[in-house]
PDB file of C-alpha atoms in Angstrom:
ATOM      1  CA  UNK A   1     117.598-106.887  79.296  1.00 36.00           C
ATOM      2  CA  UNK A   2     117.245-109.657  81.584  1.00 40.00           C
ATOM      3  CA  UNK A   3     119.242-111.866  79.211  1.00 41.00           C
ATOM      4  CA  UNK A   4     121.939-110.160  78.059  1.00 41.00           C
ATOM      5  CA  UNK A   5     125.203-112.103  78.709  1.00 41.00           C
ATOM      6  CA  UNK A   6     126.928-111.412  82.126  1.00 43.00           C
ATOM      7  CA  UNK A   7     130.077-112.486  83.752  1.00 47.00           C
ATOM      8  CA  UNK A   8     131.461-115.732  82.041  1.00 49.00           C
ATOM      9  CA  UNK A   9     129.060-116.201  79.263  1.00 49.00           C
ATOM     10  CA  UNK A  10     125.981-116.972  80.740  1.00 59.00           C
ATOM     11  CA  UNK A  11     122.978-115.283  81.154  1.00 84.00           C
ATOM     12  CA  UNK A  12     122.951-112.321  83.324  1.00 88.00           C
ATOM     13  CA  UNK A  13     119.696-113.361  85.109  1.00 88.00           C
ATOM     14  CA  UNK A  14     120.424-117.074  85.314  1.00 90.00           C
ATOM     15  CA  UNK A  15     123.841-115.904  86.760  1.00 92.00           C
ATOM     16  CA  UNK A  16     122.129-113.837  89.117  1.00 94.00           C
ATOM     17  CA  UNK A  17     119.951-116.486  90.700  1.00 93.00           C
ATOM     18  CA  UNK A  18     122.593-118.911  91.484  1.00 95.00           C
ATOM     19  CA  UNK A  19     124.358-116.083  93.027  1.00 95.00           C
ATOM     20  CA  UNK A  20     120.896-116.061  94.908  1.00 95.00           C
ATOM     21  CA  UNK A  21     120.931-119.737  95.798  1.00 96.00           C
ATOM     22  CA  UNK A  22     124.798-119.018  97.018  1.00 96.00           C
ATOM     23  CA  UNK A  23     124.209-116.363  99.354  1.00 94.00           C
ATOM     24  CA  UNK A  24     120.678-117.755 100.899  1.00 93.00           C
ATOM     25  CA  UNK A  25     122.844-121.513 101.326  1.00 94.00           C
ATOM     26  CA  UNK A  26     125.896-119.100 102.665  1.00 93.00           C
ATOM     27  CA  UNK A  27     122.962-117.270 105.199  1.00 89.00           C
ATOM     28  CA  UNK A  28     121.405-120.713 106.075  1.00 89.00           C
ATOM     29  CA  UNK A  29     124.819-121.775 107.059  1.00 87.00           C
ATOM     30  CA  UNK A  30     125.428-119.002 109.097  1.00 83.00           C
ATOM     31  CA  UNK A  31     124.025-118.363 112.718  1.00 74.00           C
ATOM     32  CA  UNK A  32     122.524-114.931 112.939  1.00 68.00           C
ATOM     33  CA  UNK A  33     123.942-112.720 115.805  1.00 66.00           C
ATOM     34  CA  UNK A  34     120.464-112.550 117.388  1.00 65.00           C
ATOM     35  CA  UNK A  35     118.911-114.733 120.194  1.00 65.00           C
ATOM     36  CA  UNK A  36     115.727-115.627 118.610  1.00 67.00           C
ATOM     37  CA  UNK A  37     115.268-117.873 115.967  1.00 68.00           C
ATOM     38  CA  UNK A  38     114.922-116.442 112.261  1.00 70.00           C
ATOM     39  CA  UNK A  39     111.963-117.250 110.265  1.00 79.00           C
ATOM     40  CA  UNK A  40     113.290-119.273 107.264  1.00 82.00           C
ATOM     41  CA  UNK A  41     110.376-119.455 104.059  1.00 89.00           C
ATOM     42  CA  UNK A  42     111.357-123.198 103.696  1.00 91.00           C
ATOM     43  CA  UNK A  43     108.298-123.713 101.214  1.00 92.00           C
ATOM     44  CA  UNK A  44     109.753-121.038  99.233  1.00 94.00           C
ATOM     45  CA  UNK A  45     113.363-122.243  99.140  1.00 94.00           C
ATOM     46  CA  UNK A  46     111.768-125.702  98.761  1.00 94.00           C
ATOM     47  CA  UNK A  47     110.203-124.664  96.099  1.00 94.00           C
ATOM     48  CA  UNK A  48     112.941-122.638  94.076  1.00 94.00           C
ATOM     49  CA  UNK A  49     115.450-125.862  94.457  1.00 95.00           C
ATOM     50  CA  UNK A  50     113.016-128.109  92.828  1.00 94.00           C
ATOM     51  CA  UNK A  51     112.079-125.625  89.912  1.00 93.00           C
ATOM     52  CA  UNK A  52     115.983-125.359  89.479  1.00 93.00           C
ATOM     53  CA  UNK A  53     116.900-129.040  89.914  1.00 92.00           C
ATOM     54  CA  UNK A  54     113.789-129.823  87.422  1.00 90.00           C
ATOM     55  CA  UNK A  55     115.319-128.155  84.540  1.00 87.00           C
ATOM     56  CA  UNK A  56     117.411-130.770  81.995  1.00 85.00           C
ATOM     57  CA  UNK A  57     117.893-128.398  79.386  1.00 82.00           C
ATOM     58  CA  UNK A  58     115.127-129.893  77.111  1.00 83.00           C
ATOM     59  CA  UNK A  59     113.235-127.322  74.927  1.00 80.00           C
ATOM     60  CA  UNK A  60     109.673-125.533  75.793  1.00 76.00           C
ATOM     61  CA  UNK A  61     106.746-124.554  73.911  1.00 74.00           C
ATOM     62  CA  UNK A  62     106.380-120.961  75.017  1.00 77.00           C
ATOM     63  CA  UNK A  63     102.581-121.561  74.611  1.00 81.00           C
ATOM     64  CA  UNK A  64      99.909-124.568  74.103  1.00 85.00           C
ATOM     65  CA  UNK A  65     100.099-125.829  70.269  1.00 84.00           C
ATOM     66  CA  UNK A  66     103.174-123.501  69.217  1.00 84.00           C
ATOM     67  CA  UNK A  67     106.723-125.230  68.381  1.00 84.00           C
ATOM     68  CA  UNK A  68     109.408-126.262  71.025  1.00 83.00           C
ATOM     69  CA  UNK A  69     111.836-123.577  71.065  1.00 81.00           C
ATOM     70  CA  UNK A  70     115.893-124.543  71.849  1.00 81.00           C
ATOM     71  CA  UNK A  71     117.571-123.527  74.975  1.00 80.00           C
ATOM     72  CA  UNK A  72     120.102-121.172  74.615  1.00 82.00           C
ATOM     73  CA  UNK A  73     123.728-122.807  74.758  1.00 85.00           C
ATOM     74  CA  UNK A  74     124.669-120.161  77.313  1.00 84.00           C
ATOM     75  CA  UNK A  75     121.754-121.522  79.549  1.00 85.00           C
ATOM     76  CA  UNK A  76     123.056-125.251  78.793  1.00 86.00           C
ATOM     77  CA  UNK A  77     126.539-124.609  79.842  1.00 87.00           C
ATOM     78  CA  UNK A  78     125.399-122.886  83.318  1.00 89.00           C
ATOM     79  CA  UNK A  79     122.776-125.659  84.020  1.00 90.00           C
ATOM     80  CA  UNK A  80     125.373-127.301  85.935  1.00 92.00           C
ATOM     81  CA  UNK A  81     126.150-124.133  88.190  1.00 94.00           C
ATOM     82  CA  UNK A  82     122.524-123.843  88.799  1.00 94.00           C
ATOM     83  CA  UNK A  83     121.998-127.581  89.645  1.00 93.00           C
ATOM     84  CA  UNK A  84     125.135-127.055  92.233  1.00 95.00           C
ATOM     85  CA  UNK A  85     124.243-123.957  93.974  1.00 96.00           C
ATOM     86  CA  UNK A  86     120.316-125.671  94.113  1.00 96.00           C
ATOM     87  CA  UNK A  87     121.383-129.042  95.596  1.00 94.00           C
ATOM     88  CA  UNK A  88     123.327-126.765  97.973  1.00 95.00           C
ATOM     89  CA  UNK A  89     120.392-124.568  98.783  1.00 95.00           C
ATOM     90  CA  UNK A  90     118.464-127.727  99.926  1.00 93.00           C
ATOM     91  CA  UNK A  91     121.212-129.250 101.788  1.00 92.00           C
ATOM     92  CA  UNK A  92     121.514-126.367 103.691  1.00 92.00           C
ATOM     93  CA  UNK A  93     117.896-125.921 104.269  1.00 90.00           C
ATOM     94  CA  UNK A  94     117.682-129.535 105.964  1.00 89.00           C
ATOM     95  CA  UNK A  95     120.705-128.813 107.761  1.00 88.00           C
ATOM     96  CA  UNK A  96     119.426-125.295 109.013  1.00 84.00           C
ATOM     97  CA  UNK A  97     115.536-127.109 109.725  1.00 81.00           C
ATOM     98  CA  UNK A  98     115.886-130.369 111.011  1.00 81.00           C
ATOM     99  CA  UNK A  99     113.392-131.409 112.725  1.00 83.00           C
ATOM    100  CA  UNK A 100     111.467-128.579 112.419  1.00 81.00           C
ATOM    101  CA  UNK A 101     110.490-129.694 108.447  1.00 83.00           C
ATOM    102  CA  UNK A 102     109.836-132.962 109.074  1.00 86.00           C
ATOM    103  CA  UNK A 103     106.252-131.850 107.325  1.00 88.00           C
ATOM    104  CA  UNK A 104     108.488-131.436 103.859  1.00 88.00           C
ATOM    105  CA  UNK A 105     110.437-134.439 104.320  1.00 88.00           C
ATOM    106  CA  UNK A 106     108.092-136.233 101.678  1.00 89.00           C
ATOM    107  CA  UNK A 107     108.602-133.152  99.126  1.00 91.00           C
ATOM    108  CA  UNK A 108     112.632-133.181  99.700  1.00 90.00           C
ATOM    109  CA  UNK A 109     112.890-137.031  99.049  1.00 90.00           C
ATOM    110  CA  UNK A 110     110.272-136.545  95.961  1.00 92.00           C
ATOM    111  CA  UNK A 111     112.833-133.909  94.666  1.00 91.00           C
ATOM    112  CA  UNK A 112     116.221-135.386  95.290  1.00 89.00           C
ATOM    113  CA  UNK A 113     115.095-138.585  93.988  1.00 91.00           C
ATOM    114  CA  UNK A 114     113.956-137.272  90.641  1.00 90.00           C
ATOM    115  CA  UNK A 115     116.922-135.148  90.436  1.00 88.00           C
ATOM    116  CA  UNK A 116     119.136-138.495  90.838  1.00 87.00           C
ATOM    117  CA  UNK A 117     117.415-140.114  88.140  1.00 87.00           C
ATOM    118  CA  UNK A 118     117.454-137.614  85.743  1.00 80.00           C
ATOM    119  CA  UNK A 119     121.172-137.515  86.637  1.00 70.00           C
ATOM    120  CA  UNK A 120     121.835-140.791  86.196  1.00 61.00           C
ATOM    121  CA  UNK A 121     119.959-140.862  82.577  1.00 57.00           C
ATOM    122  CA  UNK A 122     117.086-142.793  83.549  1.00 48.00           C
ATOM    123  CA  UNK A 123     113.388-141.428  83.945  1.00 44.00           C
ATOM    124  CA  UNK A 124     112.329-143.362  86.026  1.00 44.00           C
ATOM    125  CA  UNK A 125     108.430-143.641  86.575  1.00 43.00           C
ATOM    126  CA  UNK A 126     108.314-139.929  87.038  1.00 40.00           C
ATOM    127  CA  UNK A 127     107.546-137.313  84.771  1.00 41.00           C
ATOM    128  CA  UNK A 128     109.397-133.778  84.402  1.00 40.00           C
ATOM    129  CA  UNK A 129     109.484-131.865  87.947  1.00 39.00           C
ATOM    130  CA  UNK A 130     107.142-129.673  89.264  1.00 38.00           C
ATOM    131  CA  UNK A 131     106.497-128.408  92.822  1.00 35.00           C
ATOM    132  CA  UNK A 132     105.877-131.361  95.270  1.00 36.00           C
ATOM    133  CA  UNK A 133     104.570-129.702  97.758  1.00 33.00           C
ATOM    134  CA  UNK A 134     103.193-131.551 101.292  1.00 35.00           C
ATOM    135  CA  UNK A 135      99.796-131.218 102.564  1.00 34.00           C
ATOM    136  CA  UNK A 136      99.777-128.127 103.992  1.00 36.00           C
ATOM    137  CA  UNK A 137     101.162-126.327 100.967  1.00 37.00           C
ATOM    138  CA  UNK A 138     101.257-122.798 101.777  1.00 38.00           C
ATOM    139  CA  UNK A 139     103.622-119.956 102.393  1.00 40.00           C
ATOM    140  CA  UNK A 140     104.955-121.709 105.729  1.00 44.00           C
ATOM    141  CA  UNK A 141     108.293-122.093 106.712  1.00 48.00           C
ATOM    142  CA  UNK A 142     110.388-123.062 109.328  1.00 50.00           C
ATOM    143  CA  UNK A 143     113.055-121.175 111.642  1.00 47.00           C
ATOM    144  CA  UNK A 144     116.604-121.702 112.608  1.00 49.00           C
ATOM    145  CA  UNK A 145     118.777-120.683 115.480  1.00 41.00           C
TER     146      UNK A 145
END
């Protein structure tokens, strides 16, 4: 089952996606041994940091009108993990883009500055995260050398 516990208590599938968000920051990081540039989904990755960084833990109704249901305290204790290898992911991805997302700058400021403020224990005027995406919104991405 996807969450059966894995490797130091926590969920085998949460544990597997920030090994994800490890190895795509390590490849990001990396220059491939090609000439040409390497199309990088930067929407996507974009878009996976935020859902990551968006999570606090808080409980979910798994449907309209039904009760909130309690995270698991093996999901609590790897949120930290996940919020790590995320906040690396997206360091890595502005690193790797530069210039070349300045279209997502608005959606990477949106999501590191409601990250900070959750971290910090204030709300701020924002609600709960979802995707922030720019104006062009789709599948793009950018490339690095």
């Amino acid at each position: 089952g996807g969450f059966s516990s894995g490797g130091g208590g926590a969920p085998a599938a949460l544990s597997r996606a920030v090994s994800l968000m490890r190895c795509l920051t390590a490849m990001l990081h990396a220059p491939f041994p090609v000439v040409a540039a390497a199309p990088v989904p930067a929407d996507l990755l974009l878009g996976l940091s935020t859902r990551v960084l968006s999570c606090d833990g808080a409980g979910v109704a798994t449907a309209p009108g039904l009760p909130v249901v309690a995270v698991q305290v093996e999901v609590l204790a790897t949120l930290p993990k996940a919020h790590v290898a995320a906040a690396g992911l997206l360091s890595a991805l502005a690193e790797c883009g530069g210039g070349a997302l300045a279209r997502l700058a608005g959606p990477i400021a949106r999501t590191l500055d409601a990250s900070l403020r959750r971290g910090s224990g204030g709300r701020g005027g924002r609600g709960g995260g979802g995707m922030g995406r720019g104006k062009g919104g789709g599948g793009g991405g950018g490339t690095c050398a």
